[in-house]
Coordinates of C-alpha atoms in Angstrom, one line a residue:
X1 CA 7.0 15.1 18.0
X2 CA 4.4 15.3 20.7
X3 CA 2.2 17.0 17.7
X4 CA 2.4 13.5 16.1
X5 CA 2.4 11.1 19.1
X6 CA -1.1 13.2 20.2
X7 CA -2.7 12.0 17.1
X8 CA -2.4 8.4 18.2
X9 CA -4.5 6.2 20.5
X10 CA -3.3 4.8 24.3
X11 CA -0.8 1.7 23.0
X12 CA -3.2 -1.2 24.2
X13 CA -0.8 -3.9 25.2
X14 CA 0.2 -1.5 28.3
X15 CA -3.4 -2.2 30.1
X16 CA -2.5 -6.1 29.9
X17 CA 1.0 -5.4 32.5
X18 CA -1.1 -6.7 35.7
X19 CA -2.8 -9.4 33.9
X20 CA 0.8 -10.6 32.5
X21 CA 2.4 -10.2 36.0
X22 CA -0.7 -12.7 37.6
X23 CA -0.1 -15.2 35.1
X24 CA 3.6 -15.0 35.4
X25 CA 3.3 -15.8 39.0
X26 CA 1.9 -19.2 38.3
X27 CA 3.9 -21.9 40.0
X28 CA 4.3 -23.6 36.2
X29 CA 5.3 -20.5 35.1
X30 CA 3.1 -18.1 32.1
X31 CA 1.5 -19.6 29.4
X32 CA 1.3 -16.5 27.0
X33 CA -1.0 -16.9 24.3
X34 CA -1.4 -13.0 24.1
X35 CA 0.8 -11.9 21.1
X36 CA 0.9 -14.1 17.5
X37 CA 4.8 -14.0 17.6
X38 CA 6.5 -17.2 16.1
X39 CA 8.3 -19.5 18.8
X40 CA 9.4 -22.3 16.3
X41 CA 12.8 -22.3 14.7
X42 CA 13.7 -20.1 11.3
X43 CA 13.7 -23.1 9.1
X44 CA 17.6 -24.4 8.6
X45 CA 17.6 -23.5 4.9
X46 CA 16.4 -20.0 5.3
X47 CA 19.2 -19.6 8.1
X48 CA 21.7 -20.8 5.4
X49 CA 20.5 -18.3 3.0
X50 CA 20.8 -15.8 5.6
X51 CA 24.3 -16.4 6.5
X52 CA 25.4 -16.6 3.3
X53 CA 24.4 -13.4 2.6
X54 CA 25.7 -11.8 5.5
X55 CA 28.9 -10.3 3.9
X56 CA 27.2 -7.4 2.3
X57 CA 28.6 -4.0 2.7
X58 CA 27.0 -2.3 -0.1
X59 CA 23.2 -1.0 0.3
X60 CA 20.4 -2.9 -0.7
X61 CA 17.7 -1.4 -3.2
X62 CA 14.6 -1.0 -2.1
X63 CA 13.6 -2.6 -4.9
X64 CA 14.9 -5.7 -4.1
X65 CA 17.4 -8.1 -6.2
X66 CA 16.0 -9.8 -9.4
X67 CA 15.9 -12.7 -7.7
X68 CA 14.0 -11.7 -5.5
X69 CA 11.4 -10.2 -7.4
X70 CA 11.8 -13.3 -9.4
X71 CA 11.2 -15.5 -6.3
X72 CA 7.8 -13.1 -5.4
X73 CA 6.4 -13.3 -8.9
X74 CA 7.0 -17.0 -8.8
X75 CA 5.4 -17.5 -5.7
X76 CA 2.6 -15.2 -6.3
X77 CA 1.6 -17.2 -9.5
X78 CA 2.4 -20.8 -7.8
X79 CA 0.5 -20.3 -4.5
X80 CA -2.2 -17.8 -5.1
X81 CA -3.3 -18.3 -8.8
X82 CA -2.5 -15.1 -10.2
X83 CA -1.4 -14.8 -13.5
X84 CA 0.5 -12.7 -16.1
X85 CA 2.7 -11.0 -12.6
X86 CA 5.7 -9.0 -13.8
X87 CA 8.3 -7.2 -11.7
X88 CA 6.5 -4.6 -11.8
X89 CA 3.4 -6.1 -10.3
X90 CA 5.5 -6.6 -6.9
X91 CA 7.4 -4.6 -4.4
X92 CA 9.3 -5.6 -1.1
X93 CA 8.6 -3.9 1.9
X94 CA 10.3 -4.2 5.5
X95 CA 7.3 -6.0 7.4
X96 CA 3.9 -5.6 6.8
X97 CA 3.6 -3.4 9.8
X98 CA 5.3 -0.4 8.7
X99 CA 3.6 -0.6 5.2
X100 CA 0.4 -0.4 7.1
X101 CA 1.3 2.0 9.4
X102 CA 2.4 4.6 6.9
X103 CA 0.5 3.6 3.6
X104 CA -1.9 6.5 4.1
X105 CA 0.6 9.1 4.3
X106 CA 2.5 7.5 1.3
X107 CA -0.5 7.7 -0.8
X108 CA -0.7 11.6 0.4
X109 CA -3.9 10.8 1.8
X110 CA -4.8 13.8 4.5
X111 CA -8.1 16.0 5.8
X112 CA -10.8 15.3 4.5
X113 CA -9.7 11.6 2.7
X114 CA -11.2 8.3 4.1
X115 CA -10.0 5.1 5.0
X116 CA -12.0 2.0 6.2
X117 CA -11.1 -1.1 7.4
X118 CA -13.2 -4.0 9.0
X119 CA -15.1 -3.4 12.5
X120 CA -13.1 -5.9 13.9
X121 CA -9.3 -5.2 12.8
X122 CA -5.8 -5.0 13.6
X123 CA -5.3 -1.7 15.4
X124 CA -2.7 0.0 12.9
X125 CA -5.4 0.4 9.9
X126 CA -6.6 2.9 12.4
X127 CA -2.7 4.0 13.4
X128 CA -2.2 4.5 9.6
X129 CA -5.1 6.7 9.0
X130 CA -4.4 9.2 12.2
X131 CA -0.7 9.4 11.2
X132 CA -2.2 11.0 7.9
X133 CA -4.8 12.8 9.8
X134 CA -7.1 11.3 7.5
X135 CA -10.7 10.4 8.6
X136 CA -11.3 6.5 9.2
X137 CA -14.3 4.6 9.9
X138 CA -15.0 0.6 10.0
X139 CA -17.5 -1.6 8.5
X140 CA -19.4 -5.1 8.3
X141 CA -20.0 -4.9 4.5
X142 CA -17.7 -2.3 3.0
X143 CA -20.0 -2.3 -0.1
X144 CA -22.7 -0.5 2.1
X145 CA -20.0 2.4 2.7
X146 CA -21.0 5.8 1.3
X147 CA -17.9 6.2 -1.5
X148 CA -17.7 9.7 -1.7
X149 CA -14.4 10.7 -0.2
X150 CA -13.4 6.9 0.4
X151 CA -9.9 7.1 -1.1
X152 CA -8.5 3.4 1.0
X153 CA -10.8 0.1 1.6
X154 CA -8.7 -2.3 3.7
X155 CA -9.8 -5.7 3.6
X156 CA -8.3 -8.7 5.8
X157 CA -8.9 -12.4 5.0
X158 CA -8.2 -14.5 6.7
X159 CA -9.1 -11.8 9.4
X160 CA -7.0 -10.5 12.6
X161 CA -8.4 -11.3 15.4
X162 CA -11.2 -13.8 14.4
X163 CA -10.1 -15.7 11.4
X164 CA -12.9 -15.0 9.2
X165 CA -12.3 -15.5 5.4
X166 CA -14.2 -13.8 2.8
X167 CA -15.6 -16.5 0.2
X168 CA -14.3 -15.9 -3.1
X169 CA -18.0 -14.4 -4.1
X170 CA -17.9 -11.8 -1.7
X171 CA -14.1 -10.8 -2.6
X172 CA -15.6 -11.0 -6.2
X173 CA -18.4 -8.6 -5.5
X174 CA -16.5 -6.0 -3.0
X175 CA -13.5 -5.8 -5.9
X176 CA -15.9 -5.1 -8.7
X177 CA -17.9 -2.1 -6.1
X178 CA -14.6 -1.0 -5.8
X179 CA -13.4 -0.1 -9.0
X180 CA -17.0 1.2 -10.1
X181 CA -16.6 3.8 -7.5
X182 CA -12.7 4.4 -8.1
X183 CA -11.6 3.2 -4.4
X184 CA -7.8 2.0 -4.1
X185 CA -8.3 -1.5 -2.4
X186 CA -5.5 -3.4 -0.3
X187 CA -6.1 -6.5 0.9
X188 CA -4.0 -8.1 4.0
X189 CA -3.6 -11.5 3.4
X190 CA -0.7 -12.4 5.5
X191 CA -2.3 -15.1 7.3
X192 CA -3.7 -16.9 3.8
X193 CA -1.4 -20.0 4.1
X194 CA -3.3 -20.9 7.4
X195 CA -6.4 -22.0 6.4
X196 CA -8.0 -24.9 8.5
X197 CA -11.5 -24.9 7.9
X198 CA -11.8 -22.8 4.8
X199 CA -9.6 -22.6 2.0
X200 CA -8.6 -18.7 1.7
X201 CA -8.6 -16.7 -2.1
X202 CA -6.7 -14.1 -2.8
X203 CA -7.8 -10.7 -4.5
X204 CA -5.3 -11.4 -7.5
X205 CA -6.8 -14.7 -8.1
X206 CA -8.4 -14.2 -11.8
X207 CA -11.6 -15.5 -10.2
X208 CA -12.0 -12.5 -8.3
X209 CA -10.5 -9.9 -10.2
X210 CA -11.5 -10.8 -13.8
X211 CA -7.8 -11.1 -14.7
X212 CA -6.7 -7.4 -14.1
X213 CA -5.1 -6.0 -11.3
X214 CA -6.5 -2.4 -11.7
X215 CA -6.8 -0.8 -8.3
X216 CA -6.3 -3.7 -6.1
X217 CA -2.7 -4.7 -3.8
X218 CA -2.4 -7.4 -1.8
X219 CA -0.2 -7.2 1.1
X220 CA 1.9 -10.4 2.2
X221 CA 4.4 -11.5 5.1
X222 CA 6.9 -14.2 5.8
X223 CA 6.4 -13.8 9.6
X224 CA 3.8 -16.4 10.1
X225 CA 3.9 -19.2 7.3
X226 CA 7.9 -19.1 7.6
X227 CA 8.7 -17.8 11.4
X228 CA 10.2 -14.6 10.3
X229 CA 8.8 -12.2 12.2
X230 CA 12.2 -11.1 13.4
X231 CA 13.6 -10.5 9.9
X232 CA 11.1 -8.1 8.8
X233 CA 10.4 -9.9 5.6
X234 CA 7.1 -9.1 3.4
X235 CA 5.8 -8.0 0.1
X236 CA 3.0 -5.7 -2.0
X237 CA 1.7 -7.3 -5.1
X238 CA -0.9 -6.0 -7.9
X239 CA -1.7 -2.9 -9.5
X240 CA 1.7 -1.5 -10.8
X241 CA 0.1 2.4 -11.3
X242 CA 0.0 1.9 -7.1
X243 CA 3.3 0.3 -6.9
X244 CA 5.4 2.7 -8.9
X245 CA 5.0 5.8 -6.9
X246 CA 5.3 3.9 -3.8
X247 CA 8.9 2.7 -5.2
X248 CA 9.7 6.3 -5.7
X249 CA 8.5 7.5 -2.6
X250 CA 10.3 4.1 -0.5
X251 CA 13.6 5.3 -2.2
X252 CA 13.5 8.9 -1.0
X253 CA 12.9 7.4 2.2
X254 CA 15.6 4.7 2.4
X255 CA 12.6 1.9 2.9
X256 CA 15.2 -0.9 1.9
X257 CA 14.9 -4.8 3.3
X258 CA 18.2 -5.6 4.3
X259 CA 20.4 -7.6 1.9
X260 CA 20.8 -10.7 3.8
X261 CA 16.8 -10.6 4.8
X262 CA 15.9 -10.7 0.9
X263 CA 18.6 -13.8 0.5
X264 CA 16.4 -15.4 2.9
X265 CA 12.8 -14.2 1.5
X266 CA 14.2 -15.9 -1.7
X267 CA 15.3 -19.3 0.0
X268 CA 11.5 -19.1 1.9
X269 CA 9.4 -18.3 -1.2
X270 CA 11.1 -21.6 -3.3
X271 CA 10.2 -24.0 -0.6
X272 CA 7.1 -25.4 0.4
X273 CA 8.0 -28.5 2.8
X274 CA 8.8 -26.0 5.9
X275 CA 5.4 -24.3 5.1
X276 CA 3.5 -27.3 5.7
X277 CA 5.6 -28.7 8.4
X278 CA 4.7 -25.5 10.5
X279 CA 1.2 -25.8 9.5
X280 CA 1.3 -29.1 11.0
X281 CA 2.6 -27.9 14.2
X282 CA 0.2 -25.0 14.3
X283 CA -2.7 -27.0 13.5
X284 CA -1.9 -29.8 16.4
X285 CA -2.1 -27.0 18.8
X286 CA -5.3 -25.3 17.6
X287 CA -7.1 -29.0 18.0
X288 CA -5.6 -28.9 21.5
X289 CA -6.3 -25.7 22.6
X290 CA -10.0 -25.7 20.8
X291 CA -11.1 -28.6 22.5
X292 CA -9.9 -27.4 26.1
X293 CA -11.6 -23.8 25.6
X294 CA -15.0 -25.5 24.9
X295 CA -14.6 -27.9 27.5
X296 CA -13.9 -25.1 30.0
X297 CA -16.7 -23.3 28.5
X298 CA -16.3 -21.1 25.8
X299 CA -17.7 -20.6 22.9
X300 CA -15.7 -20.2 19.6
X301 CA -17.0 -17.7 16.5
X302 CA -15.0 -17.9 13.2
X303 CA -11.9 -18.9 14.0
X304 CA -11.3 -21.2 10.6
X305 CA -8.2 -19.3 9.5
X306 CA -5.4 -17.5 10.8
X307 CA -3.3 -18.1 14.2
X308 CA -6.0 -17.3 16.6
X309 CA -9.2 -18.6 18.4
X310 CA -11.6 -16.2 18.7
X311 CA -13.5 -17.1 22.2
X312 CA -16.3 -15.8 24.4
X313 CA -17.7 -16.6 27.8
X314 CA -20.6 -14.3 27.2
X315 CA -18.8 -11.9 29.6
X316 CA -16.5 -8.9 30.0
X317 CA -13.5 -9.2 27.7
X318 CA -11.6 -8.2 30.9
X319 CA -13.0 -10.5 33.3
X320 CA -12.1 -13.6 30.6
X321 CA -8.7 -12.3 30.9
X322 CA -8.4 -11.8 34.7
X323 CA -10.3 -15.5 35.0
X324 CA -7.3 -17.1 32.7
X325 CA -4.6 -14.9 33.6
X326 CA -5.6 -16.4 37.5
X327 CA -4.2 -20.0 35.5
X328 CA -1.5 -18.7 34.6
X329 CA -2.8 -18.5 30.4
X330 CA -2.2 -14.8 29.3
X331 CA -4.3 -13.7 26.3
X332 CA -5.6 -10.7 24.0
X333 CA -8.9 -8.8 25.4
X334 CA -11.1 -8.3 22.2
X335 CA -11.7 -4.7 22.5
X336 CA -8.2 -4.2 21.6
X337 CA -9.8 -4.6 18.0
X338 CA -12.7 -2.6 18.7
X339 CA -15.6 -2.0 20.8
X340 CA -17.2 -5.3 18.6
X341 CA -14.8 -7.3 20.5
X342 CA -15.8 -6.1 24.4
X343 CA -17.0 -10.0 25.2
X344 CA -14.0 -12.0 23.3
X345 CA -10.6 -12.8 23.9
X346 CA -8.4 -13.9 21.2
X347 CA -6.1 -17.0 21.7
X348 CA -2.7 -17.2 20.0
X349 CA -1.6 -20.4 18.7
X350 CA 1.8 -19.2 18.9
X351 CA 3.0 -20.9 22.1
X352 CA 5.4 -24.1 22.2
X353 CA 3.9 -27.7 22.6
X354 CA 5.0 -27.8 26.0
X355 CA 3.3 -24.5 26.8
X356 CA 0.0 -25.7 24.9
X357 CA -0.3 -28.6 27.0
X358 CA 0.3 -26.6 30.0
X359 CA -2.6 -24.5 29.0
X360 CA -4.7 -27.3 28.6
X361 CA -4.1 -29.2 31.2
X362 CA -4.7 -25.6 33.5
X363 CA -8.2 -25.3 31.8

């Protein structure tokens, strides 16, 4: 076990413990804006679907029910503008984090293979490469990477942590470059339905991929759009030549989305109204926090989408974390996402209206 754990970096969130204690000591309590975990209720129609499927004594299938695959293909075509998506083009996964962490291993990558991801990025991209003993590197523009030995290229738009959105033209150029060099491209699009000052586009859109899914896969999650982080519900869509062997591997590994969760996902993907309502909640919180942070002397970069504000006071991120903790507000230091974030903090919109109001008042 130690041989595996020794490959991994120190778990970054443990470093926040003393700052969390400081924030929690505030007379009016902590406002935790550090982790992007949903706090609003699971939509009622999703809860009802889960309850109705609670009597599920048998094993679920890794590929999911035909009804689940119908729901995924329908949503991908309706919401992302994809065309010609069949059941072979989709694969349910048990939340997106396990997929990100184990994808390089499941793809058979190892020493000498390279995995690349954005310079500021979700730490699990690196963890996945480390678990597979593959090499890893960051980029500003992936087309400037040496394609030799590059086996897996991660895109993330909208970005976690920065909220940056890659324009359609840039996505098109990157997809063409990856195909030219035979590089598998996975696009993490879990925040796609949370665009504020930009309209995020999927790599599954025909304007981006030319009507072909060869060599590309999109990753989507219901954690943020539907408040289903506790359900562990996500899926892949894209190249069947990639998804088919992943399905076989995941069958052997027993990586099954529970049957009640599958039923809940069908309900969630079939309803756009609860997504609109949740977007409005986040938009209101975002407007309040953004104005308060700017008035407090922060600069906010990117942040045109996703559930975060990428903010700086031009100082060490840990000085900023300390400054806000003394006011009972906990945020994530930017260096959790790479050295390039050393002067930024990530401020999550995932707090109740009451807690957001408290943060605004303190700022």
